[in-house]
C-alpha positions as a Markdown table, in Angstrom:
| # | Residue | x | y | z |
|---|---|---|---|---|
| 1 | Met | -0.4 | 3.0 | -9.0 |
| 2 | Lys | -0.8 | -0.9 | -9.0 |
| 3 | Leu | -1.7 | -3.1 | -6.4 |
| 4 | Thr | -1.2 | -7.2 | -6.5 |
| 5 | Ile | -2.4 | -9.8 | -4.7 |
| 6 | Leu | -0.1 | -11.6 | -3.3 |
| 7 | Gly | -2.7 | -12.6 | -0.5 |
| 8 | Cys | -5.2 | -12.0 | 0.7 |
| 9 | Tyr | -7.3 | -15.2 | 2.6 |
| 10 | Ala | -7.3 | -15.9 | 7.1 |
| 11 | Ala | -4.9 | -17.7 | 9.1 |
| 12 | Thr | -3.5 | -20.4 | 7.7 |
| 13 | Pro | -1.8 | -21.4 | 4.5 |
| 14 | Arg | -3.7 | -23.6 | 2.1 |
| 15 | Thr | -2.7 | -25.7 | -1.7 |
| 16 | Leu | -4.8 | -22.9 | -3.6 |
| 17 | Ser | -4.8 | -19.7 | -1.8 |
| 18 | Asn | -2.8 | -17.6 | 0.2 |
| 19 | Pro | -3.1 | -15.6 | 4.6 |
| 20 | Thr | -2.2 | -11.4 | 3.1 |
| 21 | Ser | 1.0 | -10.2 | 1.0 |
| 22 | Gln | 0.8 | -7.3 | -1.6 |
| 23 | Val | 3.3 | -4.8 | -3.9 |
| 24 | Leu | 1.8 | -1.9 | -4.3 |
| 25 | Glu | 4.2 | 0.6 | -7.2 |
| 26 | Val | 3.6 | 3.7 | -7.0 |
| 27 | Lys | 5.8 | 5.7 | -9.3 |
| 28 | Asn | 8.8 | 3.4 | -9.9 |
| 29 | Arg | 8.6 | 3.1 | -6.6 |
| 30 | Val | 8.0 | -1.0 | -5.0 |
| 31 | Phe | 6.9 | -1.6 | -1.8 |
| 32 | Leu | 5.8 | -4.8 | 0.1 |
| 33 | Ile | 2.9 | -4.3 | 2.7 |
| 34 | Asp | 2.2 | -7.4 | 4.5 |
| 35 | Cys | 4.9 | -10.6 | 4.6 |
| 36 | Ala | 3.3 | -14.2 | 5.5 |
| 37 | Glu | 4.2 | -17.6 | 4.5 |
| 38 | Gly | 4.4 | -17.8 | 0.6 |
| 39 | Thr | 5.3 | -14.0 | -0.7 |
| 40 | Gln | 8.3 | -15.6 | -1.7 |
| 41 | Val | 6.8 | -17.7 | -3.9 |
| 42 | Gln | 3.8 | -15.6 | -5.0 |
| 43 | Leu | 6.6 | -12.6 | -5.7 |
| 44 | Arg | 8.0 | -14.4 | -7.8 |
| 45 | Lys | 5.0 | -16.6 | -9.7 |
| 46 | Ser | 4.2 | -12.5 | -9.9 |
| 47 | Lys | 7.2 | -11.8 | -12.2 |
| 48 | Val | 7.4 | -8.9 | -9.3 |
| 49 | Lys | 11.5 | -8.1 | -9.2 |
| 50 | Phe | 12.7 | -8.9 | -5.6 |
| 51 | Ser | 15.9 | -6.4 | -5.7 |
| 52 | Lys | 13.3 | -2.7 | -6.8 |
| 53 | Ile | 11.9 | -4.1 | -3.0 |
| 54 | Asn | 13.5 | -1.7 | -0.4 |
| 55 | His | 10.5 | -1.0 | 1.7 |
| 56 | Ile | 8.5 | -3.8 | 3.6 |
| 57 | Phe | 5.2 | -2.3 | 6.0 |
| 58 | Ile | 4.2 | -5.0 | 8.4 |
| 59 | Ser | 0.4 | -4.3 | 9.9 |
| 60 | His | 0.7 | -6.5 | 13.3 |
| 61 | Leu | 3.1 | -9.8 | 14.2 |
| 62 | His | 0.2 | -12.4 | 13.8 |
| 63 | Gly | 1.9 | -15.3 | 11.9 |
| 64 | Asp | -0.7 | -14.7 | 9.0 |
| 65 | His | 0.8 | -10.8 | 8.9 |
| 66 | Phe | 5.1 | -11.4 | 8.9 |
| 67 | Tyr | 6.1 | -15.2 | 9.3 |
| 68 | Gly | 7.4 | -15.2 | 5.9 |
| 69 | Leu | 9.5 | -12.0 | 5.9 |
| 70 | Val | 12.8 | -13.6 | 8.5 |
| 71 | Gly | 12.5 | -16.0 | 4.7 |
| 72 | Leu | 12.6 | -13.2 | 2.8 |
| 73 | Ile | 15.3 | -11.6 | 4.2 |
| 74 | Ser | 17.4 | -14.6 | 3.9 |
| 75 | Thr | 16.5 | -14.8 | 0.1 |
| 76 | Phe | 17.9 | -11.2 | 0.0 |
| 77 | Met | 20.3 | -12.8 | 1.4 |
| 78 | Leu | 20.9 | -15.7 | -1.3 |
| 79 | Leu | 21.3 | -13.5 | -4.1 |
| 80 | Asn | 23.5 | -11.0 | -3.4 |
| 81 | Arg | 21.4 | -7.9 | -1.7 |
| 82 | Glu | 23.4 | -4.5 | -1.6 |
| 83 | Ser | 21.0 | -1.9 | -1.7 |
| 84 | Asp | 19.4 | -0.7 | 2.1 |
| 85 | Leu | 16.7 | -2.9 | 3.7 |
| 86 | His | 14.1 | -0.4 | 5.4 |
| 87 | Val | 11.4 | -2.5 | 7.7 |
| 88 | Tyr | 8.4 | -0.9 | 9.0 |
| 89 | Gly | 6.7 | -2.5 | 11.9 |
| 90 | Pro | 5.0 | -2.9 | 15.5 |
| 91 | Lys | 7.7 | -2.8 | 17.8 |
| 92 | Gly | 9.7 | -6.0 | 18.7 |
| 93 | Ile | 9.5 | -6.8 | 14.3 |
| 94 | Lys | 13.6 | -5.9 | 15.2 |
| 95 | Glu | 13.9 | -8.5 | 18.1 |
| 96 | Ile | 11.8 | -11.1 | 16.7 |
| 97 | Ile | 13.7 | -10.9 | 12.9 |
| 98 | Leu | 18.0 | -10.0 | 14.5 |
| 99 | Leu | 16.8 | -13.6 | 17.3 |
| 100 | Gln | 16.4 | -15.4 | 13.8 |
| 101 | Leu | 18.9 | -15.1 | 12.2 |
| 102 | Arg | 20.4 | -15.7 | 14.7 |
| 103 | Ala | 20.3 | -18.2 | 16.2 |
| 104 | Ser | 20.3 | -19.8 | 12.1 |
| 105 | Gly | 23.9 | -18.1 | 11.8 |
| 106 | Ser | 22.1 | -15.8 | 9.1 |
| 107 | Tyr | 24.2 | -12.7 | 8.1 |
| 108 | Thr | 22.7 | -9.5 | 5.8 |
| 109 | Gly | 25.3 | -7.7 | 3.5 |
| 110 | Tyr | 22.6 | -5.3 | 3.4 |
| 111 | Asn | 21.7 | -3.1 | 5.6 |
| 112 | Leu | 18.4 | -3.5 | 7.3 |
| 113 | Tyr | 17.2 | -0.6 | 9.0 |
| 114 | Phe | 13.8 | -1.4 | 11.6 |
| 115 | His | 11.5 | 1.7 | 11.7 |
| 116 | Glu | 9.1 | 0.2 | 14.7 |
| 117 | Leu | 6.1 | 2.0 | 15.2 |
| 118 | Glu | 4.5 | 2.5 | 18.8 |
| 119 | Ser | 2.2 | 5.6 | 18.1 |
| 120 | Lys | -1.7 | 4.7 | 18.5 |
| 121 | Gln | -2.0 | 8.1 | 17.2 |
| 122 | Ser | -2.0 | 8.9 | 12.9 |
| 123 | Glu | 1.8 | 9.0 | 11.7 |
| 124 | Thr | 4.1 | 9.9 | 8.6 |
| 125 | Ile | 6.6 | 6.7 | 8.2 |
| 126 | Phe | 7.8 | 7.8 | 4.8 |
| 127 | Glu | 8.7 | 10.5 | 2.4 |
| 128 | Asp | 10.4 | 11.3 | -0.8 |
| 129 | Asp | 10.0 | 13.3 | -3.3 |
| 130 | Arg | 7.2 | 11.2 | -4.8 |
| 131 | Val | 5.1 | 9.3 | -2.6 |
| 132 | Val | 4.5 | 10.0 | 1.5 |
| 133 | Val | 3.3 | 6.7 | 3.6 |
| 134 | Lys | 1.3 | 7.2 | 6.7 |
| 135 | Thr | -0.3 | 5.1 | 10.0 |
| 136 | Ile | -3.8 | 4.0 | 9.9 |
| 137 | Pro | -4.8 | 2.4 | 13.6 |
| 138 | Leu | -6.4 | -0.2 | 13.8 |
| 139 | Ser | -8.3 | -2.2 | 16.5 |
| 140 | His | -6.9 | -5.6 | 16.6 |
| 141 | Arg | -6.2 | -7.8 | 19.4 |
| 142 | Ile | -2.9 | -7.1 | 19.6 |
| 143 | Tyr | -1.5 | -3.5 | 18.5 |
| 144 | Thr | -2.0 | -2.6 | 14.4 |
| 145 | Asn | -1.9 | -0.2 | 11.8 |
| 146 | Gly | -3.2 | -0.4 | 8.6 |
| 147 | Phe | -1.1 | 2.3 | 5.8 |
| 148 | Leu | -1.8 | 4.9 | 3.9 |
| 149 | Phe | 0.1 | 5.6 | 0.7 |
| 150 | Gln | -0.3 | 9.6 | -1.0 |
| 151 | Glu | 1.7 | 10.1 | -4.8 |
| 152 | Lys | 3.2 | 13.8 | -4.9 |
| 153 | Asn | 1.8 | 15.0 | -7.7 |
| 154 | Ile | 3.6 | 18.3 | -7.8 |
| 155 | Glu | 5.0 | 17.8 | -11.9 |
| 156 | Arg | 2.6 | 19.9 | -13.9 |
| 157 | Lys | 2.0 | 19.2 | -17.2 |
| 158 | Leu | 3.4 | 21.0 | -20.4 |
| 159 | Asn | 1.0 | 23.2 | -22.2 |
| 160 | Ile | 3.3 | 22.5 | -25.3 |
| 161 | Glu | 1.4 | 24.9 | -27.9 |
| 162 | Lys | 1.9 | 27.8 | -25.8 |
| 163 | Val | 6.2 | 26.6 | -25.6 |
| 164 | Glu | 6.2 | 26.0 | -28.6 |
| 165 | Glu | 4.0 | 29.0 | -29.5 |
| 166 | Tyr | 7.8 | 31.3 | -27.5 |
| 167 | Lys | 10.0 | 28.9 | -28.7 |
| 168 | Ile | 11.1 | 27.6 | -25.7 |
| 169 | Asp | 14.0 | 25.1 | -25.1 |
| 170 | Lys | 13.4 | 21.6 | -24.2 |
| 171 | Leu | 16.5 | 22.7 | -22.1 |
| 172 | Tyr | 14.1 | 24.2 | -19.9 |
| 173 | Phe | 11.5 | 22.1 | -20.2 |
| 174 | Asn | 11.7 | 20.5 | -16.3 |
| 175 | Lys | 11.9 | 23.6 | -14.1 |
| 176 | Ile | 8.3 | 24.4 | -15.7 |
| 177 | Lys | 7.2 | 21.3 | -14.9 |
| 178 | Tyr | 8.2 | 22.2 | -11.9 |
| 179 | Gly | 6.4 | 25.7 | -11.5 |
| 180 | Gly | 9.4 | 28.0 | -12.8 |
| 181 | Asp | 8.5 | 30.5 | -14.5 |
| 182 | Ile | 10.3 | 31.6 | -17.8 |
| 183 | Thr | 12.2 | 35.0 | -19.3 |
| 184 | Leu | 12.5 | 35.7 | -22.9 |
| 185 | Glu | 15.7 | 37.1 | -24.7 |
| 186 | Asn | 13.9 | 40.3 | -24.6 |
| 187 | Gly | 13.3 | 40.4 | -21.4 |
| 188 | Thr | 9.1 | 38.7 | -21.7 |
| 189 | Val | 8.9 | 36.8 | -18.6 |
| 190 | Ile | 6.6 | 34.0 | -19.1 |
| 191 | Pro | 4.2 | 33.0 | -16.4 |
| 192 | Asn | 4.3 | 29.7 | -15.5 |
| 193 | Ala | 0.7 | 29.0 | -16.1 |
| 194 | Glu | 0.4 | 30.4 | -19.2 |
| 195 | Leu | 3.0 | 27.6 | -20.2 |
| 196 | Thr | 1.4 | 24.3 | -17.9 |
| 197 | Phe | -2.6 | 23.0 | -17.1 |
| 198 | Asp | -2.5 | 21.8 | -13.3 |
| 199 | Pro | -1.1 | 18.3 | -12.3 |
| 200 | Ile | -3.0 | 15.4 | -13.0 |
| 201 | Pro | -4.6 | 14.5 | -9.7 |
| 202 | Ser | -3.0 | 12.8 | -7.7 |
| 203 | Lys | -4.0 | 8.7 | -5.8 |
| 204 | Ser | -4.3 | 7.3 | -2.3 |
| 205 | Tyr | -4.1 | 4.0 | -1.3 |
| 206 | Ala | -5.4 | 3.0 | 1.8 |
| 207 | Tyr | -4.7 | -0.4 | 3.0 |
| 208 | Cys | -6.2 | -1.8 | 5.8 |
| 209 | Ser | -5.8 | -5.1 | 8.1 |
| 210 | Asp | -7.2 | -6.9 | 11.0 |
| 211 | Thr | -9.3 | -4.6 | 12.6 |
| 212 | Gln | -13.4 | -4.3 | 14.2 |
| 213 | Tyr | -16.0 | -1.9 | 12.5 |
| 214 | Asp | -13.5 | 1.2 | 14.0 |
| 215 | Glu | -14.6 | 4.4 | 12.5 |
| 216 | Ser | -12.3 | 6.5 | 14.4 |
| 217 | Ile | -10.4 | 6.0 | 11.3 |
| 218 | Val | -12.7 | 7.2 | 8.5 |
| 219 | Pro | -11.4 | 11.0 | 9.0 |
| 220 | Ile | -8.2 | 9.2 | 8.3 |
| 221 | Ile | -8.5 | 7.4 | 4.5 |
| 222 | Glu | -11.5 | 10.2 | 3.9 |
| 223 | Asn | -12.0 | 10.4 | 0.2 |
| 224 | Ala | -8.7 | 7.3 | -0.8 |
| 225 | Asp | -9.1 | 6.4 | -4.6 |
| 226 | Tyr | -9.4 | 2.2 | -2.6 |
| 227 | Leu | -9.7 | 1.0 | -0.1 |
| 228 | Tyr | -8.4 | -3.1 | 0.9 |
| 229 | His | -10.7 | -3.7 | 4.1 |
| 230 | Glu | -10.9 | -6.3 | 5.5 |
| 231 | Ser | -13.6 | -9.0 | 5.6 |
| 232 | Thr | -14.0 | -11.4 | 7.4 |
| 233 | Phe | -16.5 | -12.5 | 8.4 |
| 234 | Leu | -20.6 | -12.2 | 6.6 |
| 235 | Glu | -23.1 | -11.1 | 8.2 |
| 236 | Ser | -24.1 | -14.8 | 9.1 |
| 237 | Glu | -21.0 | -15.0 | 11.8 |
| 238 | Ala | -21.1 | -11.3 | 12.7 |
| 239 | His | -20.6 | -13.2 | 16.0 |
| 240 | Leu | -17.9 | -14.4 | 15.4 |
| 241 | Ser | -15.9 | -10.7 | 14.0 |
| 242 | Glu | -17.1 | -9.5 | 17.7 |
| 243 | Lys | -15.0 | -12.5 | 20.2 |
| 244 | Thr | -11.8 | -12.5 | 17.2 |
| 245 | Met | -12.2 | -8.5 | 16.5 |
| 246 | His | -12.5 | -8.8 | 12.5 |
| 247 | Ser | -15.3 | -7.0 | 10.8 |
| 248 | Thr | -17.4 | -8.3 | 8.5 |
| 249 | Ala | -17.9 | -6.9 | 4.8 |
| 250 | Ile | -21.1 | -5.4 | 5.5 |
| 251 | Gln | -19.1 | -3.2 | 7.9 |
| 252 | Ala | -16.2 | -3.0 | 5.8 |
| 253 | Ala | -18.2 | -1.3 | 3.2 |
| 254 | Thr | -20.3 | 1.2 | 6.0 |
| 255 | Ile | -16.1 | 2.3 | 6.6 |
| 256 | Ala | -16.2 | 2.6 | 3.2 |
| 257 | Lys | -19.1 | 4.7 | 2.3 |
| 258 | Lys | -19.1 | 6.4 | 5.8 |
| 259 | Ala | -15.1 | 8.0 | 4.0 |
| 260 | Asn | -16.5 | 8.7 | 1.0 |
| 261 | Val | -13.6 | 7.0 | -1.0 |
| 262 | Lys | -14.0 | 6.1 | -4.5 |
| 263 | Asn | -13.7 | 2.3 | -4.3 |
| 264 | Leu | -13.5 | -0.4 | -2.0 |
| 265 | Ile | -11.4 | -3.7 | -2.3 |
| 266 | Leu | -12.4 | -6.6 | 0.1 |
| 267 | Gly | -9.7 | -9.2 | 1.2 |
| 268 | His | -9.0 | -10.9 | 4.5 |
| 269 | Phe | -11.9 | -13.7 | 4.2 |
| 270 | Ser | -12.1 | -16.7 | 6.3 |
| 271 | Thr | -10.4 | -19.7 | 4.4 |
| 272 | Arg | -14.9 | -21.5 | 6.3 |
| 273 | Tyr | -16.7 | -19.8 | 2.7 |
| 274 | Gly | -16.8 | -21.5 | -0.8 |
| 275 | Asp | -18.4 | -18.3 | -3.3 |
| 276 | Leu | -16.5 | -15.2 | -2.6 |
| 277 | Ser | -19.1 | -13.8 | -4.4 |
| 278 | Leu | -21.8 | -13.5 | -1.5 |
| 279 | Phe | -19.1 | -10.9 | -0.3 |
| 280 | Gln | -19.8 | -8.8 | -2.6 |
| 281 | Lys | -23.1 | -9.1 | -3.3 |
| 282 | Glu | -23.6 | -8.0 | 0.8 |
| 283 | Ala | -21.1 | -5.4 | 0.9 |
| 284 | Gln | -22.9 | -4.3 | -3.2 |
| 285 | Thr | -26.4 | -3.6 | -0.2 |
| 286 | Val | -24.4 | -0.7 | 1.6 |
| 287 | Phe | -21.6 | 0.5 | -0.9 |
| 288 | Gln | -22.2 | 0.1 | -4.5 |
| 289 | Asn | -18.5 | 0.2 | -5.7 |
| 290 | Thr | -16.8 | -3.5 | -4.1 |
| 291 | Leu | -14.2 | -5.2 | -5.2 |
| 292 | Leu | -12.6 | -8.4 | -4.1 |
| 293 | Ala | -9.4 | -9.2 | -4.0 |
| 294 | Asp | -7.9 | -12.9 | -5.1 |
| 295 | Asp | -4.5 | -14.2 | -5.1 |
| 296 | Gly | -2.2 | -13.0 | -8.4 |
| 297 | Lys | -5.3 | -10.3 | -9.1 |
| 298 | Glu | -4.5 | -6.7 | -9.8 |
| 299 | Phe | -5.9 | -3.4 | -9.9 |
| 300 | Glu | -4.9 | -0.3 | -11.6 |
| 301 | Met | -5.5 | 2.5 | -9.8 |
| 302 | Glu | -6.0 | 4.7 | -12.8 |
């Protein structure tokens, strides 16, 4: 699991920083999470192949989280994309994007599917044989979701010594990896437990976009390996977090501690601050394993 931060600042783009967007790579799947202005340029800087992005998740319809979406969709068209594109986001996103495309006389030569969200309860919105994605209902000024990405690790690890001891042909390795027992030529059944080890523990990543402090998300993100939580303000501006329905670094850290996550990544910093290390220092008074996002920064989630 690998996370690439394309942008992690609040409000407007600047020459040296970008609003929110990130790429999560999970088991050869590439997910784009939020798509602010400048996302295309950041994707190119990070050398993320556009063709690998088949699923885009939009947390809410504030401009610093989705104003880059129609441009990316149009670029896919110019690049002669043929594979399907799925967009998951709040109800209304389909109308907005299609209006922009129609008004500009644009079209897509690929299938564009919108999965509009309106439930205020956590729900599964994507699932295949490798990954499952659930919503994290957040508390902001408009309807907003975070997203929980969970690996599916059902493939067991081969016990090579035992496999070689029983002279089992490689032809049966996939069957063994997925839990199958093996019957030898003499009729002896070798149980899978003897031929394999337990799978590598699956990883999970929780993305919590704009939100005020809200403990109701704790059961959803509990024990996540990594939590990205917005931290727009320091404690000196805590009064602004209440007014704008955002969070402080200490509030993000408190959520991380209550949810027993392994690592916290802070982001969505207000551009009023020049020294981001202050966010980490404040958060670490509550939760030690706190990291800072930054444009272009990569996190290998081992």
